[in-house]
Amino acid sequence: MGKTKDFFVKRVIKFMVKTLPRLSDKHLVLLAKLSEKIITKKYRIAVRFVKEKWKQNHPAARLAKLILRLNTNCREKLAINLFVNSLLIGSRKRVAAKKKGLVAPYLMVISPTMRCNLRCKGCYAGEYKQDQDLEFKTVDRVINEGKKLGVYFYTISGGEPYVWPGLLKLFKKHSDCYFQTYTNGTLINDQLAKKLAKLGNVAPAISVEGYEKETDLRRGEGTFKRVMRAMDALKKHGVMFGFSATPTRYNTELLASEELVDFYIKKGCKFGWYFQYIPIGLKPDVKMMATPEQRQHLRLRLKEMRATKPIFFGDFWNDGPYVKGCMAGCNQKGCGSYLHINSKGDVEPCVFTHFAVDNIKNKSLAEVLNSKLFKAIRAEQPYCDNLLMPCMIIDNPKILRKVVKKSGARPTHPGAETIVEDPKITKFLDRYSKRMHELTDEAWKKEWPKLAKEIELMCIEKENDKARGIEV
C-alpha cells in the first residue's frame, strides 16, 4: 500500500509542478488542502501552515511563487526528491532503521575533495590535505547505503566541489536524491549552469562575504565579479540557488542589513545560509569571531526579515530552536540530524568538529552511525536548556572537550586539536559561552516558552538516565 500511495503522490506532485505557475492563489489553497489528505500525519501541520501563509500573502508565499518560476525540471526535482523521497519515503525508512538500533541522519554532508582554486582567510577546511580525494565508487556506495536507510538529501562541500571530476556523474546517477553544493561559485559558467538545469536536483549555495570589497578581501581580487556572473547564469537557466555567508567581527552588521539581503534576492537567491565563524581550520583566530552582541543582533535582524522578505534563511547557530538543538552526530532527539564525511573518509559529527573515530573506507554507513564519538555526543544532547546556544564548539565548549576525551576521538588534520587544547582558545570560548548565556537565557524563555519547558524536562530526563546508567 505504501508504494502505491507513493506512486500516486508523485503523479499528483508532477501534475501540480506543471500547472502551479498558471494557477490563482485560490486554486493554490485548494491544492494545499488536497496535500493534507495525501501526506503522512507528521507533516500535515507544515502543510496547514503553508496554506495559511498563501491566504495571507506572507513573504514565504511570495518565495514559493518565485520558486515556481524555476526551470520545470528543477521545480519537479525539488518537489519529488525533497517532499516525497526525503520527507515521506525517507522518514518511513529512517523510522524502520531506528527500530533496528540505527540512528539514520536526515541529511549527510560529503566533502569528496579538499582541493580548491581559492585560499580564503580563515577557511574551516583550510588545514585538510589538498591531495586526498574520495574515489567516486566510495561516495557512490555511501549514497546507496544512505538511501536504504532513508537519506535522500545530500550536501556536497569541500574544498571546492566543482573541481571533483565525478560530481555531475554523481548527480545524474542519483537522480532520486536532492543535492546542495557549497561552492565559491567561480567555476560556474553558462555551460555548467545549463547542465545543472538539465539535472534539476542540485542547488548551489555560493559563498559571499558581503559586497565586492568584503568578498574580495577574504577570497581574492576578482572573486566577487565571478560570483555575480555565476548567479546570473544560474538565474538565466532557472536553477535553484542561494548565498552562503560567514558572519565575523568585521562584517556581521553588513550581512544583517536589509540592503544586502535585497541585493541577493534581486540576483535570484532563494535562500541564504549564515555560518558563524569558528576558530578552526586555516590559522584559527578568535578575534575573527563575531561578538555575542553581534550574534544577537544578527538573530534579531533575520527574525524581522523572515517576516518581510521572500527568501529562506538558515542561521547557524541561532536557529537551534527550529531543529531542537545541535544536529551533529545524528541527533535523535531533534528534528534534524546529520554527519560529515571528509575527503579522507573520516566520519565527523559535523563539518566544524574535526574529530573522528571511524573511516567510511573500511566501514559501512550503518556501522559508523553508532560510533563511540556519536554515542558520546547524543548522550549529551541537548547540551543545555537554552537552544539559542545549541553548539558544542562555541556555546558549550566543555561538552566538546568531554566527548572527544570520552570517545578517544582523533583530530582529522594537524592543528584540529587546538580547539580543545590551546588555552588561548579554550579560555576565550568559555568567556564567550558565559556572555551568550547572559544575553539569551531570558530571550529563550520568553520567545519559546513551550519549547523551553519541553527542553527543560528533556534535560532532567537525560540526567536521570545518566544516574541510572542508561546509555543512548
Short mmCIF file of C-alpha atoms in Angstrom, two decimals:
data_model
loop_
_atom_site.label_atom_id
_atom_site.label_comp_id
_atom_site.label_asym_id
_atom_site.label_seq_id
_atom_site.Cartn_x
_atom_site.Cartn_y
_atom_site.Cartn_z
CA MET A 1 0.00 0.00 0.00
CA GLY A 2 2.87 2.34 0.84
CA LYS A 3 4.46 2.05 -2.63
CA THR A 4 1.08 2.57 -4.33
CA LYS A 5 0.46 5.70 -2.29
CA ASP A 6 3.96 7.00 -3.03
CA PHE A 7 3.37 6.47 -6.76
CA PHE A 8 0.06 8.33 -6.54
CA VAL A 9 1.63 11.21 -4.61
CA LYS A 10 4.43 11.55 -7.17
CA ARG A 11 1.92 11.69 -10.03
CA VAL A 12 -0.09 14.37 -8.23
CA ILE A 13 3.03 16.43 -7.48
CA LYS A 14 4.28 16.22 -11.06
CA PHE A 15 0.87 17.49 -12.21
CA MET A 16 1.00 20.28 -9.64
CA VAL A 17 4.53 21.31 -10.64
CA LYS A 18 3.43 21.73 -14.27
CA THR A 19 0.20 23.58 -13.51
CA LEU A 20 1.01 25.62 -10.36
CA PRO A 21 2.60 28.59 -12.17
CA ARG A 22 -0.68 29.14 -14.04
CA LEU A 23 -3.00 28.79 -11.03
CA SER A 24 -4.55 31.53 -8.91
CA ASP A 25 -3.99 31.87 -5.17
CA LYS A 26 -7.46 30.40 -4.62
CA HIS A 27 -6.55 27.27 -6.55
CA LEU A 28 -3.25 27.00 -4.70
CA VAL A 29 -5.08 26.97 -1.38
CA LEU A 30 -7.33 24.17 -2.68
CA LEU A 31 -4.26 22.17 -3.73
CA ALA A 32 -2.80 22.66 -0.25
CA LYS A 33 -5.97 21.11 1.17
CA LEU A 34 -5.51 18.16 -1.18
CA SER A 35 -1.91 17.78 0.02
CA GLU A 36 -3.15 17.43 3.60
CA LYS A 37 -5.02 14.28 2.60
CA ILE A 38 -2.17 12.51 0.82
CA ILE A 39 0.77 13.10 3.16
CA THR A 40 1.57 11.49 6.48
CA LYS A 41 0.11 12.93 9.68
CA LYS A 42 3.56 14.11 10.83
CA TYR A 43 3.78 16.75 8.08
CA ARG A 44 0.15 17.95 7.93
CA ILE A 45 0.84 20.79 10.35
CA ALA A 46 3.50 22.11 7.99
CA VAL A 47 1.11 21.96 5.02
CA ARG A 48 -1.57 23.79 7.01
CA PHE A 49 0.99 26.42 7.90
CA VAL A 50 1.83 26.89 4.20
CA LYS A 51 -1.86 27.06 3.32
CA GLU A 52 -2.45 29.88 5.80
CA LYS A 53 0.59 31.76 4.54
CA TRP A 54 -0.80 31.55 1.00
CA LYS A 55 -4.01 33.11 2.24
CA GLN A 56 -2.12 35.92 3.98
CA ASN A 57 0.28 36.54 1.05
CA HIS A 58 3.14 36.08 3.53
CA PRO A 59 6.72 36.50 2.20
CA ALA A 60 7.02 32.70 2.35
CA ALA A 61 4.19 32.54 -0.18
CA ARG A 62 5.94 35.09 -2.38
CA LEU A 63 9.09 32.96 -2.16
CA ALA A 64 7.11 29.90 -3.24
CA LYS A 65 5.83 31.83 -6.25
CA LEU A 66 9.41 32.74 -7.18
CA ILE A 67 10.41 29.07 -6.91
CA LEU A 68 7.55 28.22 -9.28
CA ARG A 69 9.30 30.31 -11.93
CA LEU A 70 12.32 27.99 -11.91
CA ASN A 71 13.11 25.62 -14.75
CA THR A 72 10.34 22.98 -14.83
CA ASN A 73 12.83 20.17 -14.26
CA CYS A 74 14.32 21.98 -11.24
CA ARG A 75 10.84 22.52 -9.76
CA GLU A 76 9.93 18.87 -10.22
CA LYS A 77 13.14 17.51 -8.69
CA LEU A 78 12.83 19.86 -5.73
CA ALA A 79 9.26 18.71 -5.09
CA ILE A 80 9.71 14.98 -5.72
CA ASN A 81 13.15 14.43 -4.21
CA LEU A 82 12.65 16.55 -1.08
CA PHE A 83 8.89 16.27 -0.50
CA VAL A 84 8.27 12.63 -1.44
CA ASN A 85 11.62 10.85 -1.30
CA SER A 86 13.22 12.61 1.67
CA LEU A 87 10.21 13.55 3.81
CA LEU A 88 7.71 10.77 3.06
CA ILE A 89 9.56 7.67 1.86
CA GLY A 90 12.77 8.60 3.67
CA SER A 91 11.08 9.23 7.01
CA ARG A 92 9.50 5.77 6.96
CA LYS A 93 12.86 4.17 6.23
CA ARG A 94 14.55 6.20 9.00
CA VAL A 95 11.90 5.09 11.49
CA ALA A 96 12.41 1.46 10.43
CA ALA A 97 16.18 1.86 10.81
CA LYS A 98 15.74 3.30 14.30
CA LYS A 99 13.77 0.22 15.34
CA LYS A 100 16.87 -1.77 14.40
CA GLY A 101 19.07 0.45 16.56
CA LEU A 102 20.41 2.63 13.71
CA VAL A 103 20.09 6.41 14.08
CA ALA A 104 19.95 7.43 10.42
CA PRO A 105 20.54 11.13 9.66
CA TYR A 106 18.13 13.36 7.77
CA LEU A 107 21.00 14.59 5.61
CA MET A 108 24.67 13.92 5.03
CA VAL A 109 27.46 16.32 4.13
CA ILE A 110 30.18 14.80 1.98
CA SER A 111 33.41 16.57 1.00
CA PRO A 112 34.85 14.41 -1.79
CA THR A 113 37.80 16.79 -2.18
CA MET A 114 39.54 19.47 -0.17
CA ARG A 115 41.19 20.87 -3.27
CA CYS A 116 40.19 24.44 -4.05
CA ASN A 117 41.09 27.12 -6.57
CA LEU A 118 40.95 29.78 -3.81
CA ARG A 119 42.77 30.20 -0.49
CA CYS A 120 40.36 32.11 1.72
CA LYS A 121 41.38 33.59 5.05
CA GLY A 122 40.13 31.54 8.00
CA CYS A 123 38.69 28.74 5.82
CA TYR A 124 37.29 26.00 8.08
CA ALA A 125 38.66 23.37 5.66
CA GLY A 126 41.99 25.07 5.03
CA GLU A 127 44.17 22.68 7.05
CA TYR A 128 42.99 19.43 5.45
CA LYS A 129 45.43 17.90 2.97
CA GLN A 130 44.74 19.07 -0.57
CA ASP A 131 45.97 15.90 -2.31
CA GLN A 132 43.43 13.42 -0.95
CA ASP A 133 40.17 12.84 -2.80
CA LEU A 134 37.48 10.28 -2.19
CA GLU A 135 37.03 7.88 -5.08
CA PHE A 136 33.75 8.02 -6.96
CA LYS A 137 32.92 4.43 -6.01
CA THR A 138 33.24 5.30 -2.30
CA VAL A 139 30.88 8.28 -2.50
CA ASP A 140 28.50 6.28 -4.69
CA ARG A 141 28.48 3.43 -2.14
CA VAL A 142 27.79 5.80 0.75
CA ILE A 143 24.80 7.32 -1.04
CA ASN A 144 23.43 3.89 -1.99
CA GLU A 145 23.72 2.81 1.65
CA GLY A 146 22.19 6.11 2.72
CA LYS A 147 19.11 5.67 0.54
CA LYS A 148 18.47 2.25 2.06
CA LEU A 149 18.35 3.99 5.46
CA GLY A 150 16.13 6.82 4.20
CA VAL A 151 18.68 9.53 3.37
CA TYR A 152 17.83 11.36 0.13
CA PHE A 153 19.25 14.82 0.90
CA TYR A 154 22.99 15.42 0.49
CA THR A 155 25.20 18.46 0.77
CA ILE A 156 28.43 18.31 -1.23
CA SER A 157 31.09 20.53 0.25
CA GLY A 158 34.87 20.76 0.26
CA GLY A 159 37.23 22.29 -0.74
CA GLU A 160 35.56 23.38 -3.94
CA PRO A 161 33.17 20.59 -5.00
CA TYR A 162 33.18 21.53 -8.69
CA VAL A 163 36.87 20.60 -9.05
CA TRP A 164 35.99 16.98 -8.21
CA PRO A 165 35.68 15.17 -11.58
CA GLY A 166 32.85 12.82 -10.61
CA LEU A 167 30.41 15.45 -9.37
CA LEU A 168 27.95 15.75 -12.27
CA LYS A 169 28.08 11.98 -12.81
CA LEU A 170 27.06 11.56 -9.15
CA PHE A 171 24.11 13.95 -9.52
CA LYS A 172 22.90 12.12 -12.63
CA LYS A 173 23.26 8.62 -11.17
CA HIS A 174 21.36 9.54 -8.02
CA SER A 175 18.58 11.47 -9.71
CA ASP A 176 16.19 10.48 -6.90
CA CYS A 177 18.23 12.50 -4.37
CA TYR A 178 18.45 16.23 -3.84
CA PHE A 179 21.88 17.83 -3.61
CA GLN A 180 23.12 21.13 -2.30
CA THR A 181 26.65 22.26 -3.12
CA TYR A 182 28.67 24.73 -1.07
CA THR A 183 30.79 26.47 -3.66
CA ASN A 184 32.82 29.63 -4.17
CA GLY A 185 30.96 29.98 -7.47
CA THR A 186 34.00 30.84 -9.57
CA LEU A 187 33.75 27.68 -11.70
CA ILE A 188 30.04 28.07 -12.52
CA ASN A 189 29.65 29.46 -16.04
CA ASP A 190 26.79 29.44 -18.52
CA GLN A 191 27.64 25.94 -19.76
CA LEU A 192 27.70 24.43 -16.25
CA ALA A 193 24.52 26.27 -15.25
CA LYS A 194 22.77 24.76 -18.27
CA LYS A 195 23.91 21.26 -17.22
CA LEU A 196 22.65 21.83 -13.65
CA ALA A 197 19.27 22.92 -15.05
CA LYS A 198 19.05 19.72 -17.06
CA LEU A 199 19.90 17.63 -13.97
CA GLY A 200 17.40 19.56 -11.83
CA ASN A 201 18.39 18.04 -8.48
CA VAL A 202 21.17 20.47 -7.50
CA ALA A 203 21.05 23.79 -5.62
CA PRO A 204 24.36 25.69 -5.36
CA ALA A 205 24.96 27.75 -2.21
CA ILE A 206 27.51 30.37 -3.26
CA SER A 207 29.88 31.87 -0.70
CA VAL A 208 29.97 35.66 -0.27
CA GLU A 209 31.23 37.95 2.49
CA GLY A 210 29.06 40.95 1.63
CA TYR A 211 29.64 43.02 -1.49
CA GLU A 212 32.74 43.22 -3.70
CA LYS A 213 35.06 44.83 -1.15
CA GLU A 214 34.33 42.31 1.63
CA THR A 215 34.26 39.24 -0.64
CA ASP A 216 37.49 40.05 -2.47
CA LEU A 217 39.27 40.94 0.78
CA ARG A 218 38.80 37.39 2.07
CA ARG A 219 38.57 35.39 -1.15
CA GLY A 220 40.85 37.21 -3.57
CA GLU A 221 40.61 40.07 -6.06
CA GLY A 222 38.07 39.49 -8.82
CA THR A 223 36.16 36.77 -6.94
CA PHE A 224 33.00 38.86 -6.47
CA LYS A 225 32.65 39.61 -10.20
CA ARG A 226 32.95 35.89 -10.96
CA VAL A 227 30.31 35.13 -8.32
CA MET A 228 27.95 37.66 -9.90
CA ARG A 229 28.43 36.02 -13.31
CA ALA A 230 27.69 32.61 -11.76
CA MET A 231 24.46 33.86 -10.18
CA ASP A 232 23.39 35.47 -13.45
CA ALA A 233 23.97 32.19 -15.32
CA LEU A 234 22.04 30.14 -12.76
CA LYS A 235 19.15 32.61 -12.79
CA LYS A 236 19.09 32.61 -16.60
CA HIS A 237 18.68 28.83 -16.72
CA GLY A 238 16.17 28.65 -13.85
CA VAL A 239 18.37 26.78 -11.35
CA MET A 240 17.61 26.91 -7.62
CA PHE A 241 20.46 28.69 -5.78
CA GLY A 242 21.27 30.88 -2.81
CA PHE A 243 24.11 32.50 -0.93
CA SER A 244 26.24 31.37 1.99
CA ALA A 245 27.94 33.88 4.29
CA THR A 246 30.26 33.77 7.29
CA PRO A 247 29.47 36.44 9.90
CA THR A 248 32.65 37.67 11.59
CA ARG A 249 33.56 40.57 13.85
CA TYR A 250 34.14 42.63 10.70
CA ASN A 251 31.04 42.03 8.57
CA THR A 252 28.12 40.92 10.78
CA GLU A 253 26.28 44.25 10.61
CA LEU A 254 26.58 44.30 6.83
CA LEU A 255 25.38 40.70 6.45
CA ALA A 256 22.41 41.51 8.70
CA SER A 257 21.42 44.55 6.64
CA GLU A 258 18.22 44.79 4.65
CA GLU A 259 20.07 46.34 1.72
CA LEU A 260 22.40 43.37 1.30
CA VAL A 261 19.58 40.82 1.55
CA ASP A 262 17.57 42.77 -1.04
CA PHE A 263 20.62 42.78 -3.32
CA TYR A 264 20.88 38.99 -3.29
CA ILE A 265 17.14 38.49 -3.63
CA LYS A 266 17.32 40.62 -6.78
CA LYS A 267 20.22 38.49 -8.04
CA GLY A 268 17.91 35.46 -7.81
CA CYS A 269 18.83 33.86 -4.46
CA LYS A 270 16.02 31.80 -2.92
CA PHE A 271 17.88 31.05 0.32
CA GLY A 272 20.69 32.43 2.44
CA TRP A 273 22.82 30.44 4.89
CA TYR A 274 24.70 32.15 7.71
CA PHE A 275 27.54 30.24 9.43
CA GLN A 276 29.20 31.95 12.39
CA TYR A 277 32.97 31.99 12.08
CA ILE A 278 34.53 29.36 14.37
CA PRO A 279 38.27 29.35 15.21
CA ILE A 280 39.19 26.16 13.35
CA GLY A 281 40.90 25.35 10.06
CA LEU A 282 43.36 27.72 8.40
CA LYS A 283 45.15 29.81 11.07
CA PRO A 284 42.28 29.90 13.62
CA ASP A 285 41.79 33.37 15.08
CA VAL A 286 39.36 34.04 17.93
CA LYS A 287 39.50 37.74 17.08
CA MET A 288 37.61 37.00 13.85
CA MET A 289 34.61 35.64 15.76
CA ALA A 290 31.53 37.84 15.86
CA THR A 291 30.95 39.06 19.41
CA PRO A 292 27.97 37.65 21.36
CA GLU A 293 26.31 41.05 20.92
CA GLN A 294 26.81 40.91 17.15
CA ARG A 295 25.45 37.39 17.02
CA GLN A 296 22.37 38.50 18.94
CA HIS A 297 21.97 41.43 16.53
CA LEU A 298 22.07 39.04 13.56
CA ARG A 299 19.48 36.76 15.14
CA LEU A 300 17.02 39.59 15.73
CA ARG A 301 17.53 41.16 12.30
CA LEU A 302 16.95 37.85 10.50
CA LYS A 303 13.88 37.28 12.64
CA GLU A 304 12.50 40.59 11.37
CA MET A 305 13.39 39.93 7.74
CA ARG A 306 11.83 36.46 7.81
CA ALA A 307 8.53 38.25 8.24
CA THR A 308 9.10 40.63 5.33
CA LYS A 309 11.47 39.11 2.74
CA PRO A 310 10.76 36.39 0.13
CA ILE A 311 13.85 34.34 0.95
CA PHE A 312 14.56 31.36 3.23
CA PHE A 313 17.18 31.96 5.94
CA GLY A 314 19.24 29.43 7.85
CA ASP A 315 21.12 30.97 10.79
CA PHE A 316 23.80 28.75 12.33
CA TRP A 317 23.87 28.69 15.29
CA ASN A 318 20.98 30.97 16.23
CA ASP A 319 18.36 28.61 14.76
CA GLY A 320 18.76 25.88 17.36
CA PRO A 321 15.09 26.12 18.44
CA TYR A 322 13.87 25.18 14.96
CA VAL A 323 15.69 21.82 14.99
CA LYS A 324 15.68 21.27 18.75
CA GLY A 325 19.39 21.81 19.25
CA CYS A 326 22.62 20.63 17.69
CA MET A 327 22.23 18.37 14.63
CA ALA A 328 25.70 16.82 14.93
CA GLY A 329 26.33 13.13 15.39
CA CYS A 330 22.88 12.10 14.13
CA ASN A 331 20.95 13.78 16.94
CA GLN A 332 17.96 11.51 17.63
CA LYS A 333 16.21 13.98 19.97
CA GLY A 334 15.93 16.84 17.49
CA CYS A 335 14.07 17.49 14.25
CA GLY A 336 17.19 17.36 12.11
CA SER A 337 20.37 15.33 12.18
CA TYR A 338 23.47 14.93 10.09
CA LEU A 339 27.13 13.93 9.82
CA HIS A 340 30.12 14.84 7.68
CA ILE A 341 32.44 12.62 5.66
CA ASN A 342 35.65 14.39 4.70
CA SER A 343 37.92 13.75 1.72
CA LYS A 344 39.98 11.16 3.65
CA GLY A 345 36.83 9.24 4.54
CA ASP A 346 36.89 10.27 8.20
CA VAL A 347 33.36 10.42 9.61
CA GLU A 348 32.96 13.63 11.62
CA PRO A 349 29.91 14.65 13.68
CA CYS A 350 29.68 17.92 11.75
CA VAL A 351 31.74 19.92 9.27
CA PHE A 352 33.13 22.12 12.05
CA THR A 353 34.01 19.32 14.50
CA HIS A 354 37.26 17.98 13.11
CA PHE A 355 37.47 14.79 15.15
CA ALA A 356 36.64 11.20 14.22
CA VAL A 357 36.95 7.59 15.35
CA ASP A 358 35.77 5.86 12.16
CA ASN A 359 36.57 5.95 8.46
CA ILE A 360 33.98 5.18 5.79
CA LYS A 361 36.57 3.44 3.61
CA ASN A 362 36.75 0.45 5.93
CA LYS A 363 33.28 0.51 7.48
CA SER A 364 29.71 0.67 6.22
CA LEU A 365 27.48 3.68 6.84
CA ALA A 366 25.37 1.61 9.23
CA GLU A 367 28.47 0.76 11.29
CA VAL A 368 29.66 4.36 11.69
CA LEU A 369 26.26 5.72 12.77
CA ASN A 370 26.77 4.35 16.26
CA SER A 371 30.44 5.26 16.68
CA LYS A 372 31.82 5.96 20.15
CA LEU A 373 32.03 9.66 19.31
CA PHE A 374 28.46 9.89 18.01
CA LYS A 375 27.12 8.00 21.01
CA ALA A 376 29.03 10.28 23.39
CA ILE A 377 27.55 13.35 21.64
CA ARG A 378 23.99 12.02 21.65
CA ALA A 379 24.27 11.23 25.36
CA GLU A 380 24.91 14.93 26.00
CA GLN A 381 22.13 16.33 23.79
CA PRO A 382 20.62 18.78 24.45
CA TYR A 383 23.80 20.31 25.84
CA CYS A 384 21.95 22.92 27.89
CA ASP A 385 18.36 24.07 28.43
CA ASN A 386 18.77 27.12 26.15
CA LEU A 387 18.52 26.18 22.46
CA LEU A 388 19.62 29.64 21.36
CA MET A 389 23.01 28.20 22.36
CA PRO A 390 22.95 24.80 20.61
CA CYS A 391 26.58 24.40 19.50
CA MET A 392 29.02 22.21 21.45
CA ILE A 393 32.00 24.04 19.94
CA ILE A 394 31.36 27.67 20.81
CA ASP A 395 28.25 27.63 23.03
CA ASN A 396 29.04 24.62 25.20
CA PRO A 397 32.80 24.12 24.69
CA LYS A 398 33.16 21.91 27.77
CA ILE A 399 30.91 19.37 26.06
CA LEU A 400 33.21 19.13 23.05
CA ARG A 401 36.23 18.58 25.28
CA LYS A 402 34.32 15.94 27.22
CA VAL A 403 33.10 13.88 24.25
CA VAL A 404 36.48 13.99 22.49
CA LYS A 405 38.19 12.68 25.60
CA LYS A 406 35.50 10.11 26.40
CA SER A 407 35.43 8.64 22.88
CA GLY A 408 39.16 8.81 22.23
CA ALA A 409 38.46 10.71 19.02
CA ARG A 410 41.46 11.78 16.96
CA PRO A 411 41.89 15.12 15.16
CA THR A 412 41.28 14.75 11.43
CA HIS A 413 44.01 17.18 10.42
CA PRO A 414 47.06 18.73 12.09
CA GLY A 415 46.02 21.58 14.37
CA ALA A 416 42.41 20.47 14.83
CA GLU A 417 43.17 19.67 18.46
CA THR A 418 43.78 23.37 19.29
CA ILE A 419 40.02 23.92 19.72
CA VAL A 420 40.10 21.66 22.82
CA GLU A 421 43.74 22.05 23.94
CA ASP A 422 45.01 25.58 23.26
CA PRO A 423 44.43 27.66 26.45
CA LYS A 424 44.05 30.87 24.44
CA ILE A 425 41.16 29.36 22.50
CA THR A 426 39.52 27.35 25.30
CA LYS A 427 39.53 30.25 27.76
CA PHE A 428 38.15 32.59 25.09
CA LEU A 429 35.31 30.18 24.25
CA ASP A 430 34.44 29.75 27.93
CA ARG A 431 34.09 33.54 28.27
CA TYR A 432 32.12 33.68 25.02
CA SER A 433 29.73 30.99 26.25
CA LYS A 434 29.17 32.76 29.55
CA ARG A 435 28.32 36.01 27.78
CA MET A 436 25.93 34.24 25.40
CA HIS A 437 24.03 32.87 28.38
CA GLU A 438 23.74 36.37 29.82
CA LEU A 439 22.35 37.69 26.53
CA THR A 440 19.95 34.90 25.59
CA ASP A 441 18.70 32.98 28.64
CA GLU A 442 15.74 35.30 29.23
CA ALA A 443 15.00 35.70 25.50
CA TRP A 444 14.92 31.91 25.11
CA LYS A 445 12.26 31.50 27.81
CA LYS A 446 10.24 34.49 26.61
CA GLU A 447 10.28 33.74 22.87
CA TRP A 448 9.97 29.94 23.09
CA PRO A 449 8.02 29.22 26.33
CA LYS A 450 6.52 25.84 25.34
CA LEU A 451 9.72 24.54 23.81
CA ALA A 452 11.73 25.85 26.77
CA LYS A 453 9.59 23.75 29.12
CA GLU A 454 9.93 20.70 26.87
CA ILE A 455 13.72 21.03 26.74
CA GLU A 456 13.90 21.56 30.49
CA LEU A 457 12.07 18.28 31.04
CA MET A 458 14.29 16.58 28.45
CA CYS A 459 17.40 17.73 30.31
CA ILE A 460 16.01 16.39 33.58
CA GLU A 461 15.27 13.05 31.90
CA LYS A 462 18.80 12.98 30.45
CA GLU A 463 20.36 13.48 33.88
CA ASN A 464 18.09 10.81 35.38
CA ASP A 465 19.13 8.37 32.66
CA LYS A 466 22.78 9.06 33.38
CA ALA A 467 22.20 8.50 37.08
CA ARG A 468 20.63 5.12 36.26
CA GLY A 469 23.48 4.22 33.90
CA ILE A 470 21.29 4.18 30.80
CA GLU A 471 23.18 4.79 27.53
CA VAL A 472 21.79 6.30 24.33
#
